[in-house]
Short mmCIF file of N, CA and C in Angstrom, two decimals:
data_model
loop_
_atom_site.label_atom_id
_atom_site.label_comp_id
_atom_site.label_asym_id
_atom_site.label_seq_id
_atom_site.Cartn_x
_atom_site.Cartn_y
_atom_site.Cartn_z
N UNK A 177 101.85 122.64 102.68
CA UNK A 177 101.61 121.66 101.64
C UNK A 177 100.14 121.68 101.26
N UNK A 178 99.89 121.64 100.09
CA UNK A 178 98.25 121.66 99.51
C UNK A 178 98.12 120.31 98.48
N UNK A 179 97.13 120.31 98.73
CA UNK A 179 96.80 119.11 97.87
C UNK A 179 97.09 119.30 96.28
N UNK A 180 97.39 118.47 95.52
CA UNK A 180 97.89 118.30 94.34
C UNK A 180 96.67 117.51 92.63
N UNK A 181 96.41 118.45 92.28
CA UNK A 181 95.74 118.22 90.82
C UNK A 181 95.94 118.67 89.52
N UNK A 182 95.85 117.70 89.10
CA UNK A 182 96.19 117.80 87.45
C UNK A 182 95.03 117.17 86.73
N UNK A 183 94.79 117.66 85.25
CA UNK A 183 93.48 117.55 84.74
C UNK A 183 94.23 116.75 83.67
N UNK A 184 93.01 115.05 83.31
CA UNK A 184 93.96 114.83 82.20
C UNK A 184 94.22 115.26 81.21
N UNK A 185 94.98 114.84 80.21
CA UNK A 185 95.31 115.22 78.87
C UNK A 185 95.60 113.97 78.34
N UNK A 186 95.45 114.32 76.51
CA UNK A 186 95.64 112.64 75.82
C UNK A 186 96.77 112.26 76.17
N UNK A 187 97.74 112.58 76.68
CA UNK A 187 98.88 111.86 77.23
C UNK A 187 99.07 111.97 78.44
N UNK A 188 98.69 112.32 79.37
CA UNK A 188 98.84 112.42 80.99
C UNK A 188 97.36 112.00 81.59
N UNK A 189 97.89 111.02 82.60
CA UNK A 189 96.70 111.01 83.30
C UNK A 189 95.75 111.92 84.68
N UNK A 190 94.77 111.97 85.09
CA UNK A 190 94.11 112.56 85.64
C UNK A 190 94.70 112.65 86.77
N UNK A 191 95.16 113.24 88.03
CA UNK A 191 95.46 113.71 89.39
C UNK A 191 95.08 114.06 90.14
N UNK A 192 94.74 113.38 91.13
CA UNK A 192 93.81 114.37 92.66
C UNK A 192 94.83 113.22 93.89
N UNK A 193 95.47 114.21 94.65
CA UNK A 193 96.28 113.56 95.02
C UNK A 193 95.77 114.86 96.77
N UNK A 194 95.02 114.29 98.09
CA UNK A 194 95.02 115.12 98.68
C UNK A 194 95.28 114.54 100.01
N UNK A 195 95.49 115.50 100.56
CA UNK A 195 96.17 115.52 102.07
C UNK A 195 95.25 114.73 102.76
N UNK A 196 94.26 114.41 102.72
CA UNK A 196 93.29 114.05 103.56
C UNK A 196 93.21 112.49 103.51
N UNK A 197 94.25 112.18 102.35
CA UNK A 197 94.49 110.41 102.53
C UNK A 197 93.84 109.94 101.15
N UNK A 198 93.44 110.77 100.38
CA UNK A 198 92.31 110.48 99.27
C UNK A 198 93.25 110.63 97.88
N UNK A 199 93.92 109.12 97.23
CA UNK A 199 94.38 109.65 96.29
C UNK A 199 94.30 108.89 94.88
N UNK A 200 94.25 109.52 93.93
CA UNK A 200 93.64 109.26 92.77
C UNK A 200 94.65 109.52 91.43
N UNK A 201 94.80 108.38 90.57
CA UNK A 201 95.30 108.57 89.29
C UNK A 201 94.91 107.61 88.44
N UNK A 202 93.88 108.26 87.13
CA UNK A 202 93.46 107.54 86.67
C UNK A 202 93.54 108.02 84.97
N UNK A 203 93.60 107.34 83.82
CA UNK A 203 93.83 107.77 82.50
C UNK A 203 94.70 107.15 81.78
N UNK A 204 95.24 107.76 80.99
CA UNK A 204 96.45 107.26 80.00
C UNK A 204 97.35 108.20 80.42
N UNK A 205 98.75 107.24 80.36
CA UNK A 205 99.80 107.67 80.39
C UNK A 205 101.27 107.30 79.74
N UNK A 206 101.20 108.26 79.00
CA UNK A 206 102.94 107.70 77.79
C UNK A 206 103.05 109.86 77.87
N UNK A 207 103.54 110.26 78.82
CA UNK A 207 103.82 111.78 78.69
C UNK A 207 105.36 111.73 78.20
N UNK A 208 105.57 112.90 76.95
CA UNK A 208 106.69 112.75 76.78
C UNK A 208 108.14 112.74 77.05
N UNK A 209 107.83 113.88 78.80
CA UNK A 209 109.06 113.91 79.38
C UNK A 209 108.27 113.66 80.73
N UNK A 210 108.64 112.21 80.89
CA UNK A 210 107.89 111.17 82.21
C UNK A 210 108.44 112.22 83.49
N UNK A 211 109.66 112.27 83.32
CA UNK A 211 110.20 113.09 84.72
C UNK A 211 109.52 114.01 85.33
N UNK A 212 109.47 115.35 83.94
CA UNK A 212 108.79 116.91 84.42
C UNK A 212 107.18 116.32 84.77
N UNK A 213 106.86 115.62 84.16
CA UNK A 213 105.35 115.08 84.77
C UNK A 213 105.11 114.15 86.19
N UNK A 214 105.65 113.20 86.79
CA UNK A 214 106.31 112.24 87.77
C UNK A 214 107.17 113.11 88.41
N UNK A 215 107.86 113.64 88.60
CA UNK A 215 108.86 114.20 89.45
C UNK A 215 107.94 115.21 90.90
N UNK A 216 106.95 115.64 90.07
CA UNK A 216 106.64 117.10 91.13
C UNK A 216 105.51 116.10 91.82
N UNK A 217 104.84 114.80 91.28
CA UNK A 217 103.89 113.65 92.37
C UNK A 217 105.13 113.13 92.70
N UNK A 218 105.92 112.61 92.79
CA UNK A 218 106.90 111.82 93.56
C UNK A 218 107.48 112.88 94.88
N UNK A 219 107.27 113.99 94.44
CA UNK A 219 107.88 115.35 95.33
C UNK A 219 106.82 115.09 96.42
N UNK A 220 105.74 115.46 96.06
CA UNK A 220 104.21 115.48 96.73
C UNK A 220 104.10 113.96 97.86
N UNK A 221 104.46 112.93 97.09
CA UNK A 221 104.27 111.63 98.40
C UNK A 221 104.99 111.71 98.95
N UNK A 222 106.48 112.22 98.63
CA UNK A 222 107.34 112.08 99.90
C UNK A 222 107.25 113.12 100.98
N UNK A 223 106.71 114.48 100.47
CA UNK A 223 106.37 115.32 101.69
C UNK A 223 105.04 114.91 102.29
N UNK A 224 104.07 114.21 101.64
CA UNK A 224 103.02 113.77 102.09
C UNK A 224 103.22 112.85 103.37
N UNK A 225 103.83 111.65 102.97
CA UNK A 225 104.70 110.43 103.88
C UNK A 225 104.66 111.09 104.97
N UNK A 226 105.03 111.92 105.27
CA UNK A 226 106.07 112.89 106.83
C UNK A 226 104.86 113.12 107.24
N UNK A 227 103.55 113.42 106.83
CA UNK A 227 102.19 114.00 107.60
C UNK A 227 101.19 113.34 106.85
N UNK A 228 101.08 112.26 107.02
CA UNK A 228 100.53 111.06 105.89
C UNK A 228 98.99 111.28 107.14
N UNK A 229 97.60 111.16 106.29
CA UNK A 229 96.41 110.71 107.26
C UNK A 229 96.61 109.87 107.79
N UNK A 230 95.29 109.18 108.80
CA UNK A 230 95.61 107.93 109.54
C UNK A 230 95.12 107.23 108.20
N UNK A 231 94.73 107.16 107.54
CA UNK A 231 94.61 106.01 106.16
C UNK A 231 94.77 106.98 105.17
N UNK A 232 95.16 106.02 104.14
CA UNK A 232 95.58 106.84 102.69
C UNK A 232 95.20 105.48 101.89
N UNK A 233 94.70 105.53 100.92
CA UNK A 233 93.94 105.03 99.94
C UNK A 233 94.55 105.91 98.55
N UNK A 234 95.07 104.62 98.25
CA UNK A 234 95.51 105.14 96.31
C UNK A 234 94.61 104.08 95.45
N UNK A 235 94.10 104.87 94.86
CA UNK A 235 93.21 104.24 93.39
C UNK A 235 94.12 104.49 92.04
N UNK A 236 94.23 103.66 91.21
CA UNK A 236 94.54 103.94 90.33
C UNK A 236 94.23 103.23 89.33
N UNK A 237 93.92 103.97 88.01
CA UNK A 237 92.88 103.14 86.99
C UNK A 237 93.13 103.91 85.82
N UNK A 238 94.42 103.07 85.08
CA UNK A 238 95.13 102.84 83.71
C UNK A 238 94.44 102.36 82.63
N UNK A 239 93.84 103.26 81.72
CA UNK A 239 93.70 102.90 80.06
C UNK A 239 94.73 102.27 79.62
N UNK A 240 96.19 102.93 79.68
CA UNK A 240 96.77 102.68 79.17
C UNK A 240 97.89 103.45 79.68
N UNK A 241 99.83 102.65 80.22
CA UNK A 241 100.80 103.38 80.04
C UNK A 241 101.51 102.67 79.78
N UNK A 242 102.95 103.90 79.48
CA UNK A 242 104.18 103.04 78.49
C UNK A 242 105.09 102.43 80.11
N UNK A 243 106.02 102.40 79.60
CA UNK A 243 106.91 101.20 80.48
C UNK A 243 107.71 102.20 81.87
N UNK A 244 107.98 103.43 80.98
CA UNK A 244 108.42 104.89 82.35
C UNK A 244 107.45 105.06 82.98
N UNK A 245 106.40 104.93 82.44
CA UNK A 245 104.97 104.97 83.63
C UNK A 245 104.53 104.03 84.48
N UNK A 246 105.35 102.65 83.83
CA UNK A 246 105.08 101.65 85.12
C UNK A 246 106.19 101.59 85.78
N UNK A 247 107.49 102.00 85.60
CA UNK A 247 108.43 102.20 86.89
C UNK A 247 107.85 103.41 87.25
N UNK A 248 107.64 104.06 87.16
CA UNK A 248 107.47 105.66 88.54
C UNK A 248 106.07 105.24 89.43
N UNK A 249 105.32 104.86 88.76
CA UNK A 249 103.76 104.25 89.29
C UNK A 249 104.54 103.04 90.54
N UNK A 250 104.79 102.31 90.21
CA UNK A 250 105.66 101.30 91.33
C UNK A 250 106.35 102.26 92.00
N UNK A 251 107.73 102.68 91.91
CA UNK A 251 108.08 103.67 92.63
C UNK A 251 107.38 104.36 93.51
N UNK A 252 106.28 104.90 92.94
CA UNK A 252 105.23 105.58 93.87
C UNK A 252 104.61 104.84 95.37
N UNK A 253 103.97 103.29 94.43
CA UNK A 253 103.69 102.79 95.53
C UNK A 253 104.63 101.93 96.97
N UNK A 254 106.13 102.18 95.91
CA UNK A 254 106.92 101.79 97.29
C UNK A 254 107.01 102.84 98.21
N UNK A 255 107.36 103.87 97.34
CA UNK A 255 107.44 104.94 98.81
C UNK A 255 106.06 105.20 99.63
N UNK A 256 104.94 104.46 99.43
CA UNK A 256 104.02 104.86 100.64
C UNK A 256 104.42 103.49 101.52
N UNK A 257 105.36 102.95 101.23
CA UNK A 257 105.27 101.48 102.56
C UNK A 257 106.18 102.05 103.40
N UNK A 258 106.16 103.41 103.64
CA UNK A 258 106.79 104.19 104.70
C UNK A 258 105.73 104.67 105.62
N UNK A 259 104.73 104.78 105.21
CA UNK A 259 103.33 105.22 105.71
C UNK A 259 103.00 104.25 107.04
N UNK A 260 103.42 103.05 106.43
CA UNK A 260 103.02 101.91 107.41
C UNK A 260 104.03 102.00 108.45
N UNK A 261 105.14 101.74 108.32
CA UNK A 261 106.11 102.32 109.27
C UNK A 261 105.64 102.92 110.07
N UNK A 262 105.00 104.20 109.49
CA UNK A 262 104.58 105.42 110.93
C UNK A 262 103.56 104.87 111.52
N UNK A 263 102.81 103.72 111.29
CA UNK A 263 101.89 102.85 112.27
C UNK A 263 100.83 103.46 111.57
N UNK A 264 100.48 104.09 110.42
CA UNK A 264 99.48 104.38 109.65
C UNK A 264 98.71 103.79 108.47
N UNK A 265 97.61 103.09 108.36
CA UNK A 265 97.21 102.72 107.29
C UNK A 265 97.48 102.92 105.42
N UNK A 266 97.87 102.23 104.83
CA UNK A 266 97.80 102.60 103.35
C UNK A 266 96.83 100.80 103.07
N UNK A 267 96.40 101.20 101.49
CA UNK A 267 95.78 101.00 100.97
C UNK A 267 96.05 101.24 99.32
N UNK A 268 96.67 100.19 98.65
CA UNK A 268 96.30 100.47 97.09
C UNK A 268 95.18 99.87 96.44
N UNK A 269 93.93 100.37 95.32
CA UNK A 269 93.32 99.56 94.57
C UNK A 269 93.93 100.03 93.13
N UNK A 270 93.97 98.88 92.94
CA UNK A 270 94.17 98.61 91.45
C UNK A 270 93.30 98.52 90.66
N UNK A 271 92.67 99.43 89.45
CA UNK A 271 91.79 99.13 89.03
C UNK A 271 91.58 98.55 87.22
N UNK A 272 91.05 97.63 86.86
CA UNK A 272 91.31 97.71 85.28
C UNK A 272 90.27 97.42 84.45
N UNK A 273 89.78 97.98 83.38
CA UNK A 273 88.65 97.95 82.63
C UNK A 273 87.62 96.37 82.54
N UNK A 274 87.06 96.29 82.49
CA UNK A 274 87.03 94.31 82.38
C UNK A 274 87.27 93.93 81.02
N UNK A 275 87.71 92.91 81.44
CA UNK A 275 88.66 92.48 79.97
C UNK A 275 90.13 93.04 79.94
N UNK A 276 90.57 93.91 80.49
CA UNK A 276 91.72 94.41 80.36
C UNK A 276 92.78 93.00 80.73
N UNK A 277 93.26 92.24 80.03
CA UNK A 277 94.03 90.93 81.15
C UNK A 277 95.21 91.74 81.26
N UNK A 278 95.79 92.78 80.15
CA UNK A 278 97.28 93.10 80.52
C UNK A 278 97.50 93.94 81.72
N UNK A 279 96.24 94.86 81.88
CA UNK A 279 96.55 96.00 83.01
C UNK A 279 95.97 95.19 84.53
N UNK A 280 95.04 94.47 84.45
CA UNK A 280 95.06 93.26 85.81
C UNK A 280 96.17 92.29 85.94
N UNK A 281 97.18 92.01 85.04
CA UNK A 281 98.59 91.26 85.06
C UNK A 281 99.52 92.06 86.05
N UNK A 282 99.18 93.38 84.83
CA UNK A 282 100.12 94.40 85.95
C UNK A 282 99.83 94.48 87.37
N UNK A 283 98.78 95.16 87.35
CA UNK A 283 98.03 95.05 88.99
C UNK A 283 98.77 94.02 89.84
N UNK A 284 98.51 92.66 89.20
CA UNK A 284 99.10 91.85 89.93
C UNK A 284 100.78 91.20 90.59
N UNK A 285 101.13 92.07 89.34
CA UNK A 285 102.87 91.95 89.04
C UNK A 285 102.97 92.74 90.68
N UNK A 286 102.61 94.30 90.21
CA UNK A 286 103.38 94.96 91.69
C UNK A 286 102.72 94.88 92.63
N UNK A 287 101.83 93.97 93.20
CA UNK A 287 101.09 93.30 94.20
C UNK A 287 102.23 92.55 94.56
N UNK A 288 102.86 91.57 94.06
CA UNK A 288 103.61 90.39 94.59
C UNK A 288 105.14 90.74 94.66
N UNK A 289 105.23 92.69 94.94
CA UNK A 289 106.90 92.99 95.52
C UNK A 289 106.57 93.63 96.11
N UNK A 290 104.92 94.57 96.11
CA UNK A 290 105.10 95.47 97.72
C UNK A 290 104.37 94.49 98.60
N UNK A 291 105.22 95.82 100.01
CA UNK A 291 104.23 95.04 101.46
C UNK A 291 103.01 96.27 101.78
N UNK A 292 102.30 95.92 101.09
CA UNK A 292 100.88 96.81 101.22
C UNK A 292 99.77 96.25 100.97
N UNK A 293 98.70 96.49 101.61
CA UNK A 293 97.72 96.17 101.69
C UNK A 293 96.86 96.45 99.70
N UNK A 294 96.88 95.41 99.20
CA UNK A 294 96.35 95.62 97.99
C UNK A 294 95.52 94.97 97.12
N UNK A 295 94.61 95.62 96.27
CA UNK A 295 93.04 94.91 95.96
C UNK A 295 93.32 95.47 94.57
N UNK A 296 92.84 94.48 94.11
CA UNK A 296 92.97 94.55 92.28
C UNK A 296 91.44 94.05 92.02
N UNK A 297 90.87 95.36 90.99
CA UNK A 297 89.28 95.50 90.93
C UNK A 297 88.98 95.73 89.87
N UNK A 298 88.16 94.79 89.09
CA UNK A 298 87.43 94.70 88.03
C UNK A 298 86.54 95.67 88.14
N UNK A 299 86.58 96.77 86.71
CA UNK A 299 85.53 97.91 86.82
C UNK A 299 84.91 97.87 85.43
N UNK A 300 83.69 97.81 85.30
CA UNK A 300 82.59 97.81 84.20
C UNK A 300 82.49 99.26 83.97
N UNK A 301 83.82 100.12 83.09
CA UNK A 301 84.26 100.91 82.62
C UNK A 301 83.38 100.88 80.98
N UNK A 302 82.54 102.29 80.46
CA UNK A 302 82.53 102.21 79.32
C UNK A 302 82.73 103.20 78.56
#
């Protein structure tokens, strides 16, 4: 297994997703076929999960996505509350532009259905 990156594009967001517990998605996201884009990171956490670091830290910091991007993004972060299971640390931050109230709503929405350790962070983005 190797660590996983993707460079953004005006419709996909940025990817650094690595073995070492360090993981990152940040940009816009409305890609037109959510699956072929989401499918091969959803592939990646679940083989990750099985040999997860002792901490894993997900950042993630949304301009902007459509509504398939906030189910797979959730999705995502349920399947690391398997991590904890293995007696291993996770960690989500949530991050959103200041001023953003809709993408700190969100933040907060899937804060209050997972069981994970999670921080929603105002960033002086310009």
């Amino acid at each position: 297994m190797e660590d996983l990156k993707r460079d953004k594009t005006e419709m996909t967001p940025e990817v650094n997703l690595s073995l070492g517990g360090k993981l990152l998605i940040q940009g816009r996201s409305f890609p037109e076929d959510v699956g072929a884009f989401f499918d091969p990171i959803s592939e990646w956490i679940e083989s990750y999960t099985e040999q997860a670091a002792e901490s894993t830290e997900l950042k993630v910091f949304f301009e902007y996505y459509n509504s398939s991007t906030a189910r797979r993004i959730t999705e995502l972060i349920f399947g690391l509350e398997e991590i904890i299971d293995l007696g291993k640390n996770v960690k989500v931050i949530w991050c959103y532009k200041a001023g953003d109230v809709i993408m700190k709503e969100n933040g907060e929405e899937i804060k209050s259905v997972v069981q994970l350790p999670f921080e929603i962070r105002e960033v002086n983005a310009s």
